Amino acid sequence: MNIGKRDLAWSYLARFLTIGANVILLPLIMRFLSGDELGLWYVFASISQIVNLFDFGFNATISRHMTYAWSGASKLEKVYMAQSCGKEKNTRLMSEIIYTCRIVYALISVFAILIMMTAGTLYINGVVEGGLTKQIFLSWAIYAVAVFLNLFYGYWTSLLQGIGAVAERNKMGVFSKFFQIIIAAGLLSMGMGLAGFVIAYALSGISLRIMGRYFFKRKVDGLHIDSNVSPSRVKECFSAVWESAWRNGIVMLAEYFTTQVNTLICAYFIDLESVSVYGVVTQITSTIASVSTAYFNAYQPQYSSACLQRNVDLQKKLTCVSDLVYKIIFGSGMLAFLILGLPILHVIRPGMKIGIPFSLLMGLFYYLYTQQSLFVSMIASSNRILCCRSYIITAAFSFFITIILVKEFGLGIWGLVIGQVAANLAYNNWKWPVFVLRETGIRYKDIYTTGAEGIKNALKQEFS
């Protein structure tokens, strides 16, 4: 599987345009939403993250298995990778994966909206001072429907990633984000508040899924994709996918408790105004982290294909270049945020207390955590999910130490981040990078030498 310059260019373009979109959206919501509404938006987002856990690892697993089928694997294996690899795309296996996706995601999305409209509604009613108003409930109901549709049609992006359609997948993100900006700007300026922003989010998600289906159909045009798959083949496909998916699901659940659940803790033990501060800094640093992993995300299908074909040299090269690119972009992004971003935020919202020390601490957490996740993804590319136990223990430790720091010691949002950093530094932050480097025979200095050489060669090819 080849990932070209066009795919990589669109990957970076999508990430940078997403930052640009967020730069526009953030001032909009900070300007037109009250402190409580802004905090409530981040609560909505955190609850939807819980609901997205019902995906339970199918997204990443389906993408990985689609890569195997696209690369010619004859059969999906429950543990580790396929043992045989042909030269032609396995359209029979692709058909089985697509058909299984539709069934799985239909069940997941129905279950998700039921949970959101029951347990989610009760939680929001508890954190909103004065209880749930009609306007807040309407906003929540629209948001729940948007999450339902995103889950129901969410497999299209996984399938595109799996077949290496990186450019198409990133085009979707760019177009849908700008669609959201235009609608949000219009509705917020009309005074619709939180409901307007939620409607913009919903329509953006719908457009994303429509484009996903269109791009996938165009990409596989000419291949025989069978729409009728026997129940026995679906059962066999689901069995193979589930073996990895449930482990991915456990990791996702643990990741949520390590990161996103802190917003809910903040809303429950502190106040919605503090949620807005914590949410803004989290959004900015996590966006920087997301851009920093763009290189590996673009080449992940190729990395999975290299694992399938036992191409160790290509694995080494992609590992070194991906990590070095990550380090460079994350460091540059944080520096830009501290020098330019913070002063701009203070101009937009003078009363919001966001300082350099807190931003640095949040940056440290996301740097180490995202780097750890990068190496975990490399391991998962060979259909191995080895970090389940350590992620569960870390999530539990992070949750309890955060509660203690916030409730007993009164450290506020500082306690949220200190708990996260302490829990992950104990094991996961260093364990999985070291594991990958040892398994592939990479010395730490190779990240800089081999990585720099890879970047240099890529730039030579680009400008030659």
Short mmCIF file of N, CA and C in Angstrom, two decimals, residues 308-450:
data_model
loop_
_atom_site.label_atom_id
_atom_site.label_comp_id
_atom_site.label_asym_id
_atom_site.label_seq_id
_atom_site.Cartn_x
_atom_site.Cartn_y
_atom_site.Cartn_z
N LEU A 308 1.90 -6.53 8.09
CA LEU A 308 1.34 -7.72 7.45
C LEU A 308 2.39 -8.41 6.58
N GLN A 309 3.19 -7.61 5.88
CA GLN A 309 4.19 -8.16 4.95
C GLN A 309 5.55 -8.39 5.62
N ARG A 310 5.62 -8.14 6.94
CA ARG A 310 6.86 -8.34 7.72
C ARG A 310 8.02 -7.52 7.17
N ASN A 311 7.71 -6.29 6.78
CA ASN A 311 8.72 -5.37 6.26
C ASN A 311 9.27 -4.54 7.43
N VAL A 312 10.27 -5.07 8.12
CA VAL A 312 10.79 -4.44 9.33
C VAL A 312 11.50 -3.12 9.03
N ASP A 313 12.20 -3.05 7.91
CA ASP A 313 12.92 -1.82 7.56
C ASP A 313 11.96 -0.64 7.40
N LEU A 314 10.82 -0.90 6.74
CA LEU A 314 9.84 0.16 6.57
C LEU A 314 9.22 0.56 7.91
N GLN A 315 8.99 -0.43 8.78
CA GLN A 315 8.48 -0.14 10.11
C GLN A 315 9.44 0.77 10.88
N LYS A 316 10.74 0.46 10.82
CA LYS A 316 11.73 1.28 11.52
C LYS A 316 11.72 2.72 11.01
N LYS A 317 11.72 2.86 9.69
CA LYS A 317 11.74 4.19 9.10
C LYS A 317 10.52 5.00 9.51
N LEU A 318 9.33 4.40 9.40
CA LEU A 318 8.10 5.11 9.74
C LEU A 318 8.03 5.44 11.23
N THR A 319 8.56 4.55 12.07
CA THR A 319 8.57 4.79 13.52
C THR A 319 9.42 6.00 13.85
N CYS A 320 10.64 6.05 13.31
CA CYS A 320 11.57 7.15 13.62
C CYS A 320 11.06 8.48 13.08
N VAL A 321 10.62 8.49 11.83
CA VAL A 321 10.15 9.74 11.23
C VAL A 321 8.89 10.24 11.95
N SER A 322 7.97 9.33 12.24
CA SER A 322 6.72 9.71 12.90
C SER A 322 6.97 10.34 14.26
N ASP A 323 7.86 9.75 15.04
CA ASP A 323 8.12 10.27 16.39
C ASP A 323 8.86 11.60 16.34
N LEU A 324 9.83 11.74 15.43
CA LEU A 324 10.57 12.99 15.33
C LEU A 324 9.66 14.12 14.85
N VAL A 325 8.83 13.84 13.85
CA VAL A 325 7.88 14.84 13.37
C VAL A 325 6.94 15.25 14.50
N TYR A 326 6.51 14.27 15.28
CA TYR A 326 5.63 14.56 16.42
C TYR A 326 6.30 15.52 17.40
N LYS A 327 7.55 15.23 17.75
CA LYS A 327 8.27 16.07 18.71
C LYS A 327 8.41 17.51 18.20
N ILE A 328 8.77 17.66 16.94
CA ILE A 328 9.01 18.98 16.37
C ILE A 328 7.72 19.80 16.34
N ILE A 329 6.65 19.20 15.84
CA ILE A 329 5.40 19.94 15.68
C ILE A 329 4.77 20.26 17.03
N PHE A 330 4.80 19.31 17.96
CA PHE A 330 4.18 19.58 19.26
C PHE A 330 4.92 20.71 19.97
N GLY A 331 6.26 20.64 19.98
CA GLY A 331 7.04 21.69 20.63
C GLY A 331 6.79 23.05 20.01
N SER A 332 6.75 23.12 18.68
CA SER A 332 6.50 24.39 17.99
C SER A 332 5.10 24.90 18.27
N GLY A 333 4.13 23.99 18.29
CA GLY A 333 2.75 24.38 18.54
C GLY A 333 2.54 24.96 19.93
N MET A 334 3.14 24.33 20.93
CA MET A 334 3.01 24.82 22.30
C MET A 334 3.68 26.17 22.45
N LEU A 335 4.84 26.34 21.81
CA LEU A 335 5.54 27.62 21.88
C LEU A 335 4.68 28.73 21.27
N ALA A 336 4.06 28.44 20.15
CA ALA A 336 3.20 29.43 19.49
C ALA A 336 1.99 29.76 20.36
N PHE A 337 1.45 28.76 21.02
CA PHE A 337 0.29 28.99 21.90
C PHE A 337 0.66 29.89 23.07
N LEU A 338 1.82 29.62 23.69
CA LEU A 338 2.23 30.41 24.85
C LEU A 338 2.57 31.85 24.49
N ILE A 339 3.20 32.04 23.32
CA ILE A 339 3.63 33.38 22.92
C ILE A 339 2.51 34.19 22.28
N LEU A 340 1.71 33.54 21.43
CA LEU A 340 0.67 34.26 20.69
C LEU A 340 -0.74 33.94 21.17
N GLY A 341 -0.99 32.66 21.44
CA GLY A 341 -2.35 32.23 21.76
C GLY A 341 -2.90 32.80 23.06
N LEU A 342 -2.12 32.72 24.13
CA LEU A 342 -2.60 33.20 25.43
C LEU A 342 -2.96 34.68 25.42
N PRO A 343 -2.10 35.56 24.88
CA PRO A 343 -2.48 36.99 24.83
C PRO A 343 -3.77 37.23 24.06
N ILE A 344 -3.97 36.47 22.97
CA ILE A 344 -5.19 36.63 22.17
C ILE A 344 -6.41 36.20 22.98
N LEU A 345 -6.30 35.08 23.70
CA LEU A 345 -7.42 34.62 24.55
C LEU A 345 -7.77 35.65 25.61
N HIS A 346 -6.77 36.28 26.19
CA HIS A 346 -7.01 37.28 27.23
C HIS A 346 -7.69 38.53 26.67
N VAL A 347 -7.42 38.83 25.39
CA VAL A 347 -8.10 39.96 24.75
C VAL A 347 -9.56 39.62 24.48
N ILE A 348 -9.79 38.40 23.99
CA ILE A 348 -11.14 37.97 23.66
C ILE A 348 -12.01 37.88 24.91
N ARG A 349 -11.44 37.30 25.98
CA ARG A 349 -12.19 37.12 27.22
C ARG A 349 -11.30 37.50 28.40
N PRO A 350 -11.25 38.78 28.75
CA PRO A 350 -10.34 39.26 29.79
C PRO A 350 -10.52 38.59 31.14
N GLY A 351 -11.74 38.19 31.47
CA GLY A 351 -11.98 37.62 32.79
C GLY A 351 -11.58 36.18 32.94
N MET A 352 -11.23 35.52 31.83
CA MET A 352 -10.88 34.09 31.91
C MET A 352 -9.43 33.94 32.37
N LYS A 353 -9.24 33.24 33.47
CA LYS A 353 -7.92 33.15 34.09
C LYS A 353 -7.16 31.93 33.57
N ILE A 354 -6.46 32.13 32.47
CA ILE A 354 -5.61 31.08 31.88
C ILE A 354 -4.17 31.57 31.92
N GLY A 355 -3.31 30.89 32.69
CA GLY A 355 -1.93 31.31 32.84
C GLY A 355 -0.95 30.38 32.17
N ILE A 356 0.30 30.83 32.08
CA ILE A 356 1.35 30.04 31.45
C ILE A 356 1.65 28.75 32.24
N PRO A 357 1.77 28.79 33.58
CA PRO A 357 2.09 27.57 34.32
C PRO A 357 1.06 26.45 34.10
N PHE A 358 -0.23 26.79 34.16
CA PHE A 358 -1.26 25.77 33.95
C PHE A 358 -1.21 25.24 32.53
N SER A 359 -0.99 26.13 31.57
CA SER A 359 -0.91 25.71 30.16
C SER A 359 0.29 24.79 29.93
N LEU A 360 1.41 25.07 30.58
CA LEU A 360 2.60 24.22 30.46
C LEU A 360 2.35 22.83 31.04
N LEU A 361 1.66 22.79 32.18
CA LEU A 361 1.35 21.50 32.80
C LEU A 361 0.44 20.68 31.90
N MET A 362 -0.58 21.33 31.34
CA MET A 362 -1.47 20.63 30.42
C MET A 362 -0.70 20.17 29.18
N GLY A 363 0.22 21.01 28.70
CA GLY A 363 1.04 20.65 27.54
C GLY A 363 1.91 19.44 27.83
N LEU A 364 2.50 19.39 29.03
CA LEU A 364 3.32 18.25 29.42
C LEU A 364 2.51 16.96 29.41
N PHE A 365 1.30 17.03 29.97
CA PHE A 365 0.45 15.84 29.99
C PHE A 365 0.15 15.35 28.58
N TYR A 366 -0.30 16.27 27.71
CA TYR A 366 -0.70 15.85 26.36
C TYR A 366 0.49 15.43 25.51
N TYR A 367 1.67 16.02 25.75
CA TYR A 367 2.85 15.59 25.01
C TYR A 367 3.17 14.13 25.32
N LEU A 368 3.27 13.80 26.60
CA LEU A 368 3.62 12.44 27.00
C LEU A 368 2.51 11.45 26.65
N TYR A 369 1.27 11.86 26.85
CA TYR A 369 0.15 10.94 26.64
C TYR A 369 -0.04 10.64 25.15
N THR A 370 0.06 11.66 24.32
CA THR A 370 -0.13 11.45 22.88
C THR A 370 1.03 10.66 22.28
N GLN A 371 2.25 10.90 22.77
CA GLN A 371 3.40 10.11 22.31
C GLN A 371 3.23 8.65 22.68
N GLN A 372 2.77 8.40 23.88
CA GLN A 372 2.48 7.03 24.32
C GLN A 372 1.43 6.40 23.41
N SER A 373 0.38 7.13 23.09
CA SER A 373 -0.69 6.62 22.22
C SER A 373 -0.18 6.34 20.81
N LEU A 374 0.79 7.14 20.36
CA LEU A 374 1.40 6.94 19.04
C LEU A 374 2.05 5.57 18.96
N PHE A 375 2.81 5.20 19.99
CA PHE A 375 3.49 3.91 19.99
C PHE A 375 2.51 2.75 20.23
N VAL A 376 1.46 2.99 21.00
CA VAL A 376 0.43 1.96 21.18
C VAL A 376 -0.24 1.66 19.84
N SER A 377 -0.46 2.71 19.03
CA SER A 377 -1.05 2.52 17.70
C SER A 377 -0.14 1.70 16.80
N MET A 378 1.17 1.87 16.95
CA MET A 378 2.12 1.09 16.15
C MET A 378 2.02 -0.39 16.52
N ILE A 379 1.89 -0.67 17.80
CA ILE A 379 1.74 -2.06 18.24
C ILE A 379 0.43 -2.63 17.72
N ALA A 380 -0.65 -1.82 17.80
CA ALA A 380 -1.97 -2.29 17.36
C ALA A 380 -2.01 -2.55 15.86
N SER A 381 -1.10 -1.94 15.10
CA SER A 381 -1.06 -2.16 13.65
C SER A 381 -0.77 -3.60 13.29
N SER A 382 -0.16 -4.33 14.23
CA SER A 382 0.09 -5.76 14.02
C SER A 382 -1.00 -6.60 14.69
N ASN A 383 -2.16 -5.95 14.96
CA ASN A 383 -3.33 -6.63 15.53
C ASN A 383 -3.06 -7.16 16.94
N ARG A 384 -2.24 -6.44 17.71
CA ARG A 384 -1.97 -6.80 19.10
C ARG A 384 -2.35 -5.64 20.00
N ILE A 385 -3.18 -5.89 20.96
CA ILE A 385 -3.57 -4.88 21.95
C ILE A 385 -3.01 -5.34 23.29
N LEU A 386 -1.84 -4.84 23.64
CA LEU A 386 -1.11 -5.36 24.80
C LEU A 386 -1.28 -4.51 26.05
N CYS A 387 -1.90 -3.35 25.92
CA CYS A 387 -1.87 -2.38 27.02
C CYS A 387 -3.15 -2.36 27.86
N CYS A 388 -4.04 -3.32 27.67
CA CYS A 388 -5.34 -3.28 28.36
C CYS A 388 -5.18 -3.17 29.88
N ARG A 389 -4.41 -4.08 30.46
CA ARG A 389 -4.30 -4.13 31.92
C ARG A 389 -3.68 -2.84 32.47
N SER A 390 -2.60 -2.39 31.86
CA SER A 390 -1.93 -1.19 32.37
C SER A 390 -2.81 0.05 32.20
N TYR A 391 -3.59 0.12 31.14
CA TYR A 391 -4.48 1.26 30.93
C TYR A 391 -5.61 1.28 31.97
N ILE A 392 -6.13 0.11 32.30
CA ILE A 392 -7.19 0.03 33.31
C ILE A 392 -6.67 0.49 34.67
N ILE A 393 -5.50 -0.02 35.05
CA ILE A 393 -4.92 0.36 36.35
C ILE A 393 -4.61 1.85 36.39
N THR A 394 -4.05 2.38 35.31
CA THR A 394 -3.72 3.80 35.25
C THR A 394 -4.97 4.66 35.32
N ALA A 395 -6.03 4.25 34.60
CA ALA A 395 -7.28 5.02 34.62
C ALA A 395 -7.88 5.07 36.02
N ALA A 396 -7.87 3.93 36.71
CA ALA A 396 -8.42 3.88 38.07
C ALA A 396 -7.59 4.77 39.01
N PHE A 397 -6.27 4.66 38.90
CA PHE A 397 -5.38 5.47 39.74
C PHE A 397 -5.58 6.95 39.46
N SER A 398 -5.67 7.32 38.17
CA SER A 398 -5.87 8.71 37.78
C SER A 398 -7.19 9.25 38.32
N PHE A 399 -8.24 8.45 38.22
CA PHE A 399 -9.57 8.88 38.68
C PHE A 399 -9.59 9.15 40.17
N PHE A 400 -9.08 8.22 40.95
CA PHE A 400 -9.15 8.37 42.40
C PHE A 400 -8.21 9.46 42.92
N ILE A 401 -7.00 9.54 42.36
CA ILE A 401 -6.08 10.58 42.82
C ILE A 401 -6.59 11.97 42.44
N THR A 402 -7.28 12.07 41.29
CA THR A 402 -7.85 13.35 40.88
C THR A 402 -8.96 13.78 41.83
N ILE A 403 -9.84 12.85 42.20
CA ILE A 403 -10.92 13.14 43.15
C ILE A 403 -10.34 13.64 44.47
N ILE A 404 -9.29 12.98 44.95
CA ILE A 404 -8.66 13.36 46.22
C ILE A 404 -8.06 14.76 46.13
N LEU A 405 -7.32 15.02 45.03
CA LEU A 405 -6.66 16.32 44.87
C LEU A 405 -7.66 17.46 44.73
N VAL A 406 -8.79 17.19 44.06
CA VAL A 406 -9.79 18.24 43.85
C VAL A 406 -10.67 18.43 45.08
N LYS A 407 -11.16 17.31 45.63
CA LYS A 407 -12.14 17.40 46.73
C LYS A 407 -11.49 17.63 48.08
N GLU A 408 -10.44 16.88 48.41
CA GLU A 408 -9.84 16.95 49.74
C GLU A 408 -8.80 18.05 49.87
N PHE A 409 -8.02 18.26 48.80
CA PHE A 409 -6.95 19.26 48.87
C PHE A 409 -7.35 20.60 48.23
N GLY A 410 -8.50 20.62 47.57
CA GLY A 410 -9.00 21.87 46.99
C GLY A 410 -8.11 22.47 45.92
N LEU A 411 -7.46 21.63 45.11
CA LEU A 411 -6.53 22.13 44.09
C LEU A 411 -7.22 22.57 42.80
N GLY A 412 -8.54 22.38 42.72
CA GLY A 412 -9.29 22.83 41.54
C GLY A 412 -8.82 22.16 40.26
N ILE A 413 -8.75 22.97 39.18
CA ILE A 413 -8.37 22.39 37.88
C ILE A 413 -6.91 21.96 37.86
N TRP A 414 -6.08 22.51 38.75
CA TRP A 414 -4.70 22.03 38.85
C TRP A 414 -4.68 20.57 39.29
N GLY A 415 -5.56 20.22 40.21
CA GLY A 415 -5.63 18.83 40.69
C GLY A 415 -6.01 17.87 39.59
N LEU A 416 -6.85 18.33 38.65
CA LEU A 416 -7.26 17.47 37.53
C LEU A 416 -6.06 17.04 36.70
N VAL A 417 -5.18 18.00 36.38
CA VAL A 417 -4.05 17.70 35.50
C VAL A 417 -2.92 17.00 36.26
N ILE A 418 -2.68 17.39 37.50
CA ILE A 418 -1.62 16.73 38.29
C ILE A 418 -1.93 15.25 38.45
N GLY A 419 -3.20 14.91 38.69
CA GLY A 419 -3.59 13.51 38.81
C GLY A 419 -3.33 12.73 37.53
N GLN A 420 -3.62 13.36 36.39
CA GLN A 420 -3.39 12.71 35.10
C GLN A 420 -1.90 12.46 34.86
N VAL A 421 -1.09 13.49 35.10
CA VAL A 421 0.34 13.38 34.85
C VAL A 421 0.98 12.31 35.74
N ALA A 422 0.64 12.33 37.03
CA ALA A 422 1.23 11.38 37.97
C ALA A 422 0.89 9.94 37.62
N ALA A 423 -0.38 9.69 37.28
CA ALA A 423 -0.82 8.33 36.98
C ALA A 423 -0.13 7.76 35.75
N ASN A 424 0.04 8.58 34.71
CA ASN A 424 0.61 8.07 33.46
C ASN A 424 2.13 7.99 33.48
N LEU A 425 2.76 8.89 34.23
CA LEU A 425 4.22 8.84 34.35
C LEU A 425 4.69 7.56 35.02
N ALA A 426 3.85 6.99 35.87
CA ALA A 426 4.24 5.81 36.63
C ALA A 426 4.56 4.61 35.73
N TYR A 427 3.91 4.52 34.54
CA TYR A 427 4.14 3.32 33.72
C TYR A 427 3.95 3.58 32.21
N ASN A 428 2.72 3.93 31.81
CA ASN A 428 2.38 3.95 30.38
C ASN A 428 3.20 4.92 29.56
N ASN A 429 3.53 6.09 30.13
CA ASN A 429 4.26 7.10 29.37
C ASN A 429 5.59 6.59 28.81
N TRP A 430 6.26 5.70 29.54
CA TRP A 430 7.57 5.22 29.08
C TRP A 430 7.53 3.77 28.59
N LYS A 431 6.59 2.96 29.10
CA LYS A 431 6.56 1.53 28.79
C LYS A 431 6.41 1.26 27.29
N TRP A 432 5.42 1.87 26.64
CA TRP A 432 5.10 1.49 25.26
C TRP A 432 6.07 2.07 24.24
N PRO A 433 6.59 3.28 24.41
CA PRO A 433 7.67 3.72 23.51
C PRO A 433 8.90 2.81 23.60
N VAL A 434 9.27 2.43 24.83
CA VAL A 434 10.43 1.54 25.02
C VAL A 434 10.17 0.18 24.39
N PHE A 435 8.94 -0.33 24.51
CA PHE A 435 8.57 -1.64 23.96
C PHE A 435 8.77 -1.66 22.44
N VAL A 436 8.26 -0.63 21.76
CA VAL A 436 8.36 -0.58 20.29
C VAL A 436 9.81 -0.44 19.86
N LEU A 437 10.56 0.42 20.52
CA LEU A 437 11.95 0.63 20.15
C LEU A 437 12.76 -0.65 20.30
N ARG A 438 12.53 -1.38 21.37
CA ARG A 438 13.27 -2.64 21.59
C ARG A 438 12.86 -3.70 20.57
N GLU A 439 11.56 -3.80 20.29
CA GLU A 439 11.08 -4.84 19.37
C GLU A 439 11.57 -4.61 17.95
N THR A 440 11.67 -3.36 17.54
CA THR A 440 12.11 -3.06 16.18
C THR A 440 13.62 -2.83 16.08
N GLY A 441 14.32 -2.91 17.21
CA GLY A 441 15.76 -2.73 17.20
C GLY A 441 16.20 -1.30 16.97
N ILE A 442 15.40 -0.35 17.45
CA ILE A 442 15.72 1.07 17.27
C ILE A 442 16.33 1.61 18.56
N ARG A 443 17.50 2.24 18.44
CA ARG A 443 18.08 2.96 19.57
C ARG A 443 17.45 4.35 19.63
N TYR A 444 17.43 4.94 20.82
CA TYR A 444 16.73 6.21 20.96
C TYR A 444 17.33 7.28 20.05
N LYS A 445 18.65 7.27 19.88
CA LYS A 445 19.27 8.27 19.02
C LYS A 445 18.89 8.09 17.55
N ASP A 446 18.46 6.84 17.19
CA ASP A 446 18.03 6.58 15.81
C ASP A 446 16.80 7.41 15.45
N ILE A 447 15.98 7.74 16.46
CA ILE A 447 14.81 8.55 16.19
C ILE A 447 15.23 9.87 15.55
N TYR A 448 16.35 10.42 16.04
CA TYR A 448 16.82 11.70 15.53
C TYR A 448 17.64 11.54 14.25
N THR A 449 18.48 10.52 14.17
CA THR A 449 19.31 10.34 12.97
C THR A 449 18.49 9.80 11.81
N THR A 450 17.83 8.64 12.01
CA THR A 450 17.00 8.05 10.95
C THR A 450 15.81 8.94 10.63
#
